[in-house]
């Protein structure tokens, strides 16, 4: 059965946690679906993990649409969260509305995540008012290039709680809190009935998200304090590719079991044909 925002509201009201994986393509989304996660986030961190840029900024809306559609083809029964890229967020509310609607109508997303600060609140509200389901992303916002823990002082924490309240009152359907002090994330999660996802904001939120390359340890990059490698698939992948390389160079692959043959009698016919 399709997982909807309402299903996650219900999960929250019953005290059930849910899991979200940030992934960027059909094959990895299939893995996450088979593992039983509840939601798939197509994060703009694809700029770094998929395209090799050193920030999330260069990724384009067209690219995000293509990979969101790919993830949706694998996981249409899961909640599909699309990440509004910097290209769109810097282009004003009309473009943000247009692009958010494209995520829903063209790529099959259920909800659009938008990095939100007090300064950007009006633009995010405009997207909500346009009828799109929105998940404001509060705290560490990678599109600013700053990755320092947020809400670690009372003053800043109060500002973030106020922003969460504003977005909730404006009609946000869910919230994502990144790198927030756990105490602050707990207050926000308890204060509002909407499902709250933590990305490094502690265990008291309703759901958790990590990027798949961290979960699987696909790269050598050290993970942030809040993240965790649950396996070393990077090492297993390198070993498998090295074995492939070795077998080719030693002539062990492909063996006869891994190739096609002509039908019986056809080879002799061919020899006559070509002389
Ligand atoms: O881009 C991303 O993958 C994200 C999450 C990790 C929150 O924004």
mmCIF file of C-alpha atoms and ligand atoms in Angstrom:
data_model
loop_
_atom_site.group_PDB
_atom_site.id
_atom_site.type_symbol
_atom_site.label_atom_id
_atom_site.label_comp_id
_atom_site.label_asym_id
_atom_site.label_seq_id
_atom_site.Cartn_x
_atom_site.Cartn_y
_atom_site.Cartn_z
ATOM 1 C CA UNK A 1 0.000 0.000 0.000
ATOM 2 C CA UNK A 2 1.240 3.501 -0.873
ATOM 3 C CA UNK A 3 2.827 5.377 2.045
ATOM 4 C CA UNK A 4 1.351 8.852 2.223
ATOM 5 C CA UNK A 5 1.945 11.897 4.395
ATOM 6 C CA UNK A 6 -1.286 10.964 6.251
ATOM 7 C CA UNK A 7 0.144 7.516 6.982
ATOM 8 C CA UNK A 8 3.158 9.180 8.600
ATOM 9 C CA UNK A 9 0.865 11.479 10.641
ATOM 10 C CA UNK A 10 -0.834 8.328 11.885
ATOM 11 C CA UNK A 11 2.533 6.676 12.618
ATOM 12 C CA UNK A 12 3.522 9.740 14.639
ATOM 13 C CA UNK A 13 0.257 9.780 16.594
ATOM 14 C CA UNK A 14 0.828 6.112 17.473
ATOM 15 C CA UNK A 15 4.458 6.696 18.477
ATOM 16 C CA UNK A 16 5.887 4.676 15.551
ATOM 17 C CA UNK A 17 9.217 5.742 14.049
ATOM 18 C CA UNK A 18 9.830 5.752 10.300
ATOM 19 C CA UNK A 19 12.937 5.491 8.160
ATOM 20 C CA UNK A 20 13.962 7.546 5.141
ATOM 21 C CA UNK A 21 16.892 6.990 2.772
ATOM 22 C CA UNK A 22 18.334 9.695 0.562
ATOM 23 C CA UNK A 23 19.186 8.044 -2.766
ATOM 24 C CA UNK A 24 19.490 9.109 -6.357
ATOM 25 C CA UNK A 25 18.808 6.323 -8.844
ATOM 26 C CA UNK A 26 16.547 3.400 -9.703
ATOM 27 C CA UNK A 27 18.921 0.637 -8.597
ATOM 28 C CA UNK A 28 19.693 2.069 -5.167
ATOM 29 C CA UNK A 29 16.054 2.982 -4.613
ATOM 30 C CA UNK A 30 15.175 -0.672 -5.349
ATOM 31 C CA UNK A 31 17.622 -1.757 -2.633
ATOM 32 C CA UNK A 32 16.064 0.660 -0.126
ATOM 33 C CA UNK A 33 12.577 -0.534 -1.071
ATOM 34 C CA UNK A 34 13.579 -4.182 -0.612
ATOM 35 C CA UNK A 35 15.033 -3.260 2.787
ATOM 36 C CA UNK A 36 11.611 -1.979 3.857
ATOM 37 C CA UNK A 37 12.208 1.744 4.411
ATOM 38 C CA UNK A 38 9.172 4.022 4.517
ATOM 39 C CA UNK A 39 10.255 6.958 2.383
ATOM 40 C CA UNK A 40 12.803 7.853 -0.287
ATOM 41 C CA UNK A 41 14.321 11.314 -0.396
ATOM 42 C CA UNK A 42 15.911 12.359 -3.658
ATOM 43 C CA UNK A 43 18.404 14.742 -2.103
ATOM 44 C CA UNK A 44 20.390 17.432 -3.867
ATOM 45 C CA UNK A 45 23.402 15.774 -2.184
ATOM 46 C CA UNK A 46 23.353 13.897 -5.525
ATOM 47 C CA UNK A 47 25.464 16.865 -6.672
ATOM 48 C CA UNK A 48 28.283 15.537 -4.501
ATOM 49 C CA UNK A 49 27.735 11.773 -4.411
ATOM 50 C CA UNK A 50 26.579 11.248 -7.986
ATOM 51 C CA UNK A 51 28.144 14.111 -9.918
ATOM 52 C CA UNK A 52 31.315 14.747 -7.896
ATOM 53 C CA UNK A 53 30.797 18.455 -7.207
ATOM 54 C CA UNK A 54 32.073 19.871 -3.914
ATOM 55 C CA UNK A 55 28.709 21.360 -2.928
ATOM 56 C CA UNK A 56 25.010 20.874 -3.646
ATOM 57 C CA UNK A 57 24.750 24.126 -5.598
ATOM 58 C CA UNK A 58 25.522 23.120 -9.209
ATOM 59 C CA UNK A 59 22.808 20.475 -9.567
ATOM 60 C CA UNK A 60 20.073 21.512 -12.000
ATOM 61 C CA UNK A 61 16.314 21.240 -11.778
ATOM 62 C CA UNK A 62 16.210 19.097 -14.923
ATOM 63 C CA UNK A 63 18.688 16.642 -13.417
ATOM 64 C CA UNK A 64 16.738 16.514 -10.133
ATOM 65 C CA UNK A 65 13.546 15.823 -12.089
ATOM 66 C CA UNK A 66 15.168 12.958 -14.000
ATOM 67 C CA UNK A 67 16.542 11.257 -10.874
ATOM 68 C CA UNK A 68 13.326 11.811 -8.900
ATOM 69 C CA UNK A 69 11.388 10.085 -11.673
ATOM 70 C CA UNK A 70 13.922 7.216 -11.592
ATOM 71 C CA UNK A 71 13.580 6.800 -7.817
ATOM 72 C CA UNK A 72 9.796 6.955 -8.145
ATOM 73 C CA UNK A 73 9.857 4.156 -10.753
ATOM 74 C CA UNK A 74 11.522 1.958 -8.121
ATOM 75 C CA UNK A 75 9.653 3.168 -5.058
ATOM 76 C CA UNK A 76 6.277 4.578 -6.066
ATOM 77 C CA UNK A 77 4.680 2.809 -3.082
ATOM 78 C CA UNK A 78 6.941 4.726 -0.703
ATOM 79 C CA UNK A 79 6.619 8.396 0.173
ATOM 80 C CA UNK A 80 8.741 10.168 -2.452
ATOM 81 C CA UNK A 81 10.376 13.380 -1.250
ATOM 82 C CA UNK A 82 12.005 15.670 -3.828
ATOM 83 C CA UNK A 83 14.608 18.278 -2.932
ATOM 84 C CA UNK A 84 14.184 21.730 -4.491
ATOM 85 C CA UNK A 85 17.660 22.597 -5.807
ATOM 86 C CA UNK A 86 19.534 25.850 -5.293
ATOM 87 C CA UNK A 87 18.972 26.783 -8.950
ATOM 88 C CA UNK A 88 15.254 26.964 -8.246
ATOM 89 C CA UNK A 89 15.433 28.373 -4.694
ATOM 90 C CA UNK A 90 17.440 31.391 -5.853
ATOM 91 C CA UNK A 91 15.005 32.187 -8.668
ATOM 92 C CA UNK A 92 12.087 33.585 -6.696
ATOM 93 C CA UNK A 93 8.677 32.259 -5.648
ATOM 94 C CA UNK A 94 7.143 31.918 -9.124
ATOM 95 C CA UNK A 95 9.938 29.647 -10.337
ATOM 96 C CA UNK A 96 9.893 27.729 -7.026
ATOM 97 C CA UNK A 97 6.159 27.081 -7.423
ATOM 98 C CA UNK A 98 6.582 26.028 -11.050
ATOM 99 C CA UNK A 99 9.461 23.658 -10.243
ATOM 100 C CA UNK A 100 7.744 22.200 -7.167
ATOM 101 C CA UNK A 101 4.691 21.399 -9.286
ATOM 102 C CA UNK A 102 6.936 19.757 -11.905
ATOM 103 C CA UNK A 103 8.320 17.440 -9.190
ATOM 104 C CA UNK A 104 4.770 16.333 -8.337
ATOM 105 C CA UNK A 105 3.279 16.230 -11.841
ATOM 106 C CA UNK A 106 6.240 15.039 -13.940
ATOM 107 C CA UNK A 107 8.406 13.037 -11.534
ATOM 108 C CA UNK A 108 5.844 11.488 -9.176
ATOM 109 C CA UNK A 109 7.054 13.159 -5.965
ATOM 110 C CA UNK A 110 4.603 13.337 -3.054
ATOM 111 C CA UNK A 111 6.193 16.234 -1.175
ATOM 112 C CA UNK A 112 8.867 18.847 -1.896
ATOM 113 C CA UNK A 113 11.626 19.618 0.595
ATOM 114 C CA UNK A 114 12.809 23.225 0.639
ATOM 115 C CA UNK A 115 15.731 24.590 2.658
ATOM 116 C CA UNK A 116 14.098 27.300 4.764
ATOM 117 C CA UNK A 117 15.408 30.209 6.831
ATOM 118 C CA UNK A 118 13.452 33.112 8.346
ATOM 119 C CA UNK A 119 14.491 35.210 5.311
ATOM 120 C CA UNK A 120 13.093 32.623 2.866
ATOM 121 C CA UNK A 121 9.857 32.023 4.791
ATOM 122 C CA UNK A 122 7.644 34.103 2.441
ATOM 123 C CA UNK A 123 8.879 32.195 -0.616
ATOM 124 C CA UNK A 124 8.288 28.835 1.043
ATOM 125 C CA UNK A 125 4.820 29.991 2.135
ATOM 126 C CA UNK A 126 4.067 30.964 -1.467
ATOM 127 C CA UNK A 127 4.841 27.379 -2.547
ATOM 128 C CA UNK A 128 2.595 25.996 0.231
ATOM 129 C CA UNK A 129 -0.190 28.428 -0.773
ATOM 130 C CA UNK A 130 0.062 27.196 -4.363
ATOM 131 C CA UNK A 131 -1.220 23.821 -3.156
ATOM 132 C CA UNK A 132 2.054 21.872 -3.190
ATOM 133 C CA UNK A 133 2.814 19.617 -0.210
ATOM 134 C CA UNK A 134 5.959 21.106 1.370
ATOM 135 C CA UNK A 135 8.557 19.897 3.870
ATOM 136 C CA UNK A 136 10.604 22.868 5.102
ATOM 137 C CA UNK A 137 14.216 21.898 5.864
ATOM 138 C CA UNK A 138 15.450 23.802 8.911
ATOM 139 C CA UNK A 139 18.832 23.932 10.689
ATOM 140 C CA UNK A 140 21.984 23.102 8.736
ATOM 141 C CA UNK A 141 21.143 24.052 5.169
ATOM 142 C CA UNK A 142 23.797 22.709 2.784
ATOM 143 C CA UNK A 143 22.774 25.255 0.129
ATOM 144 C CA UNK A 144 24.342 27.943 2.385
ATOM 145 C CA UNK A 145 27.655 26.037 2.433
ATOM 146 C CA UNK A 146 27.649 26.023 6.257
ATOM 147 C CA UNK A 147 27.732 22.730 8.104
ATOM 148 C CA UNK A 148 27.915 23.825 11.783
ATOM 149 C CA UNK A 149 25.499 22.342 14.362
ATOM 150 C CA UNK A 150 22.424 24.560 14.797
ATOM 151 C CA UNK A 151 20.357 25.576 17.820
ATOM 152 C CA UNK A 152 23.153 25.074 20.316
ATOM 153 C CA UNK A 153 22.404 28.373 22.076
ATOM 154 C CA UNK A 154 19.053 29.348 23.621
ATOM 155 C CA UNK A 155 18.708 32.429 21.384
ATOM 156 C CA UNK A 156 19.252 30.557 18.115
ATOM 157 C CA UNK A 157 17.153 27.622 19.347
ATOM 158 C CA UNK A 158 14.237 30.000 20.042
ATOM 159 C CA UNK A 159 14.554 31.446 16.514
ATOM 160 C CA UNK A 160 14.455 27.932 14.997
ATOM 161 C CA UNK A 161 11.455 26.889 17.083
ATOM 162 C CA UNK A 162 9.679 30.083 15.977
ATOM 163 C CA UNK A 163 10.488 29.308 12.336
ATOM 164 C CA UNK A 164 9.173 25.750 12.750
ATOM 165 C CA UNK A 165 5.962 27.184 14.246
ATOM 166 C CA UNK A 166 5.606 29.674 11.372
ATOM 167 C CA UNK A 167 6.004 26.963 8.749
ATOM 168 C CA UNK A 168 3.555 24.675 10.578
ATOM 169 C CA UNK A 169 0.969 27.479 10.793
ATOM 170 C CA UNK A 170 1.553 28.267 7.115
ATOM 171 C CA UNK A 171 0.537 24.694 6.258
ATOM 172 C CA UNK A 172 3.793 22.717 5.980
ATOM 173 C CA UNK A 173 2.934 18.999 5.897
ATOM 174 C CA UNK A 174 6.203 17.730 7.380
ATOM 175 C CA UNK A 175 9.513 19.130 8.663
ATOM 176 C CA UNK A 176 13.108 18.085 8.209
ATOM 177 C CA UNK A 177 15.591 19.146 10.892
ATOM 178 C CA UNK A 178 19.272 18.888 9.997
ATOM 179 C CA UNK A 179 22.090 19.105 12.535
ATOM 180 C CA UNK A 180 19.903 20.624 15.244
ATOM 181 C CA UNK A 181 20.737 20.178 18.923
ATOM 182 C CA UNK A 182 18.738 17.162 20.091
ATOM 183 C CA UNK A 183 16.939 19.147 22.820
ATOM 184 C CA UNK A 184 15.611 21.637 20.274
ATOM 185 C CA UNK A 185 14.557 18.935 17.806
ATOM 186 C CA UNK A 186 12.670 17.206 20.615
ATOM 187 C CA UNK A 187 10.708 20.375 21.446
ATOM 188 C CA UNK A 188 9.784 20.891 17.784
ATOM 189 C CA UNK A 189 8.770 17.231 17.356
ATOM 190 C CA UNK A 190 6.580 17.299 20.470
ATOM 191 C CA UNK A 191 5.087 20.718 19.841
ATOM 192 C CA UNK A 192 3.659 20.124 16.350
ATOM 193 C CA UNK A 193 1.514 17.237 15.079
ATOM 194 C CA UNK A 194 3.244 17.063 11.691
ATOM 195 C CA UNK A 195 5.813 14.284 11.112
ATOM 196 C CA UNK A 196 9.356 15.518 11.797
ATOM 197 C CA UNK A 197 12.379 13.895 10.155
ATOM 198 C CA UNK A 198 15.793 14.147 11.727
ATOM 199 C CA UNK A 199 18.990 14.291 9.750
ATOM 200 C CA UNK A 200 21.443 14.479 12.631
ATOM 201 C CA UNK A 201 18.929 16.032 15.012
ATOM 202 C CA UNK A 202 18.766 13.182 17.496
ATOM 203 C CA UNK A 203 16.577 10.237 18.356
ATOM 204 C CA UNK A 204 13.471 12.093 19.506
ATOM 205 C CA UNK A 205 12.180 12.978 16.034
ATOM 206 C CA UNK A 206 9.499 10.887 14.336
ATOM 207 C CA UNK A 207 11.722 9.685 11.491
ATOM 208 C CA UNK A 208 15.393 9.553 10.535
ATOM 209 C CA UNK A 209 17.164 10.087 7.228
ATOM 210 C CA UNK A 210 20.731 9.357 6.118
ATOM 211 C CA UNK A 211 22.253 9.368 2.661
ATOM 212 C CA UNK A 212 22.710 5.908 1.150
ATOM 213 C CA UNK A 213 26.455 6.411 0.429
ATOM 214 C CA UNK A 214 26.955 6.850 4.207
ATOM 215 C CA UNK A 215 24.749 3.900 5.173
ATOM 216 C CA UNK A 216 26.656 1.621 2.788
ATOM 217 C CA UNK A 217 30.095 3.297 3.148
ATOM 218 C CA UNK A 218 30.390 3.707 -0.598
ATOM 219 C CA UNK A 219 33.122 6.340 -0.366
ATOM 220 C CA UNK A 220 36.250 6.986 1.683
ATOM 221 C CA UNK A 221 34.885 10.343 2.879
ATOM 222 C CA UNK A 222 34.569 10.511 6.659
ATOM 223 C CA UNK A 223 30.907 10.625 7.684
ATOM 224 C CA UNK A 224 29.576 13.573 9.700
ATOM 225 C CA UNK A 225 29.307 13.072 13.500
ATOM 226 C CA UNK A 226 25.609 12.287 13.225
ATOM 227 C CA UNK A 227 25.906 9.730 10.424
ATOM 228 C CA UNK A 228 26.942 6.084 10.476
ATOM 229 C CA UNK A 229 28.242 3.336 8.176
ATOM 230 C CA UNK A 230 26.115 0.216 8.607
ATOM 231 C CA UNK A 231 28.267 -1.920 6.273
ATOM 232 C CA UNK A 232 31.362 -1.560 4.074
ATOM 233 C CA UNK A 233 29.887 -2.067 0.633
ATOM 234 C CA UNK A 234 32.539 0.235 -0.832
ATOM 235 C CA UNK A 235 35.251 -2.296 0.116
ATOM 236 C CA UNK A 236 33.113 -5.245 -1.067
ATOM 237 C CA UNK A 237 32.533 -3.409 -4.385
ATOM 238 C CA UNK A 238 36.235 -2.666 -4.896
ATOM 239 C CA UNK A 239 37.068 -6.330 -4.190
ATOM 240 C CA UNK A 240 34.468 -7.499 -6.729
ATOM 241 C CA UNK A 241 35.646 -5.086 -9.443
ATOM 242 C CA UNK A 242 39.305 -5.998 -8.769
ATOM 243 C CA UNK A 243 38.427 -9.694 -9.189
ATOM 244 C CA UNK A 244 36.688 -8.884 -12.513
ATOM 245 C CA UNK A 245 39.782 -6.975 -13.646
ATOM 246 C CA UNK A 246 42.070 -9.859 -12.578
ATOM 247 C CA UNK A 247 39.995 -12.515 -14.363
ATOM 248 C CA UNK A 248 39.944 -10.517 -17.615
ATOM 249 C CA UNK A 249 43.687 -9.982 -17.531
ATOM 250 C CA UNK A 250 44.339 -13.676 -16.743
ATOM 251 C CA UNK A 251 41.929 -14.861 -19.450
ATOM 252 C CA UNK A 252 39.637 -16.509 -16.910
ATOM 253 C CA UNK A 253 36.646 -14.370 -17.875
ATOM 254 C CA UNK A 254 34.634 -14.767 -20.015
ATOM 255 C CA UNK A 255 34.728 -18.563 -20.117
ATOM 256 C CA UNK A 256 32.630 -20.589 -22.526
ATOM 257 C CA UNK A 257 29.661 -20.633 -20.155
ATOM 258 C CA UNK A 258 29.387 -16.861 -20.546
ATOM 259 C CA UNK A 259 29.051 -16.574 -24.333
ATOM 260 C CA UNK A 260 26.617 -17.414 -27.135
ATOM 261 C CA UNK A 261 27.119 -20.091 -29.816
ATOM 262 C CA UNK A 262 25.818 -20.489 -33.339
ATOM 263 C CA UNK A 263 23.010 -22.992 -33.877
ATOM 264 C CA UNK A 264 24.092 -26.568 -34.807
ATOM 265 C CA UNK A 265 25.404 -26.799 -38.360
ATOM 266 C CA UNK A 266 25.414 -23.026 -38.910
ATOM 267 C CA UNK A 267 29.157 -22.568 -38.419
ATOM 268 C CA UNK A 268 29.962 -25.067 -41.218
ATOM 269 C CA UNK A 269 27.432 -23.275 -43.471
ATOM 270 C CA UNK A 270 29.052 -19.959 -42.683
ATOM 271 C CA UNK A 271 32.517 -21.233 -43.594
ATOM 272 C CA UNK A 272 31.169 -22.235 -47.009
ATOM 273 C CA UNK A 273 29.450 -18.873 -47.435
ATOM 274 C CA UNK A 274 32.505 -16.769 -46.683
ATOM 275 C CA UNK A 275 34.897 -19.134 -48.506
HETATM 276 O O1 LIG B 1 20.402 16.226 0.030
HETATM 277 C C1 LIG B 1 20.140 15.374 0.913
HETATM 278 O O2 LIG B 1 20.413 14.181 0.770
HETATM 279 C C2 LIG B 1 19.479 15.891 2.121
HETATM 280 C C3 LIG B 1 19.316 15.038 3.312
HETATM 281 C C4 LIG B 1 20.401 14.217 3.769
HETATM 282 C C5 LIG B 1 18.606 15.732 4.406
HETATM 283 O O3 LIG B 1 19.063 17.000 2.111
#
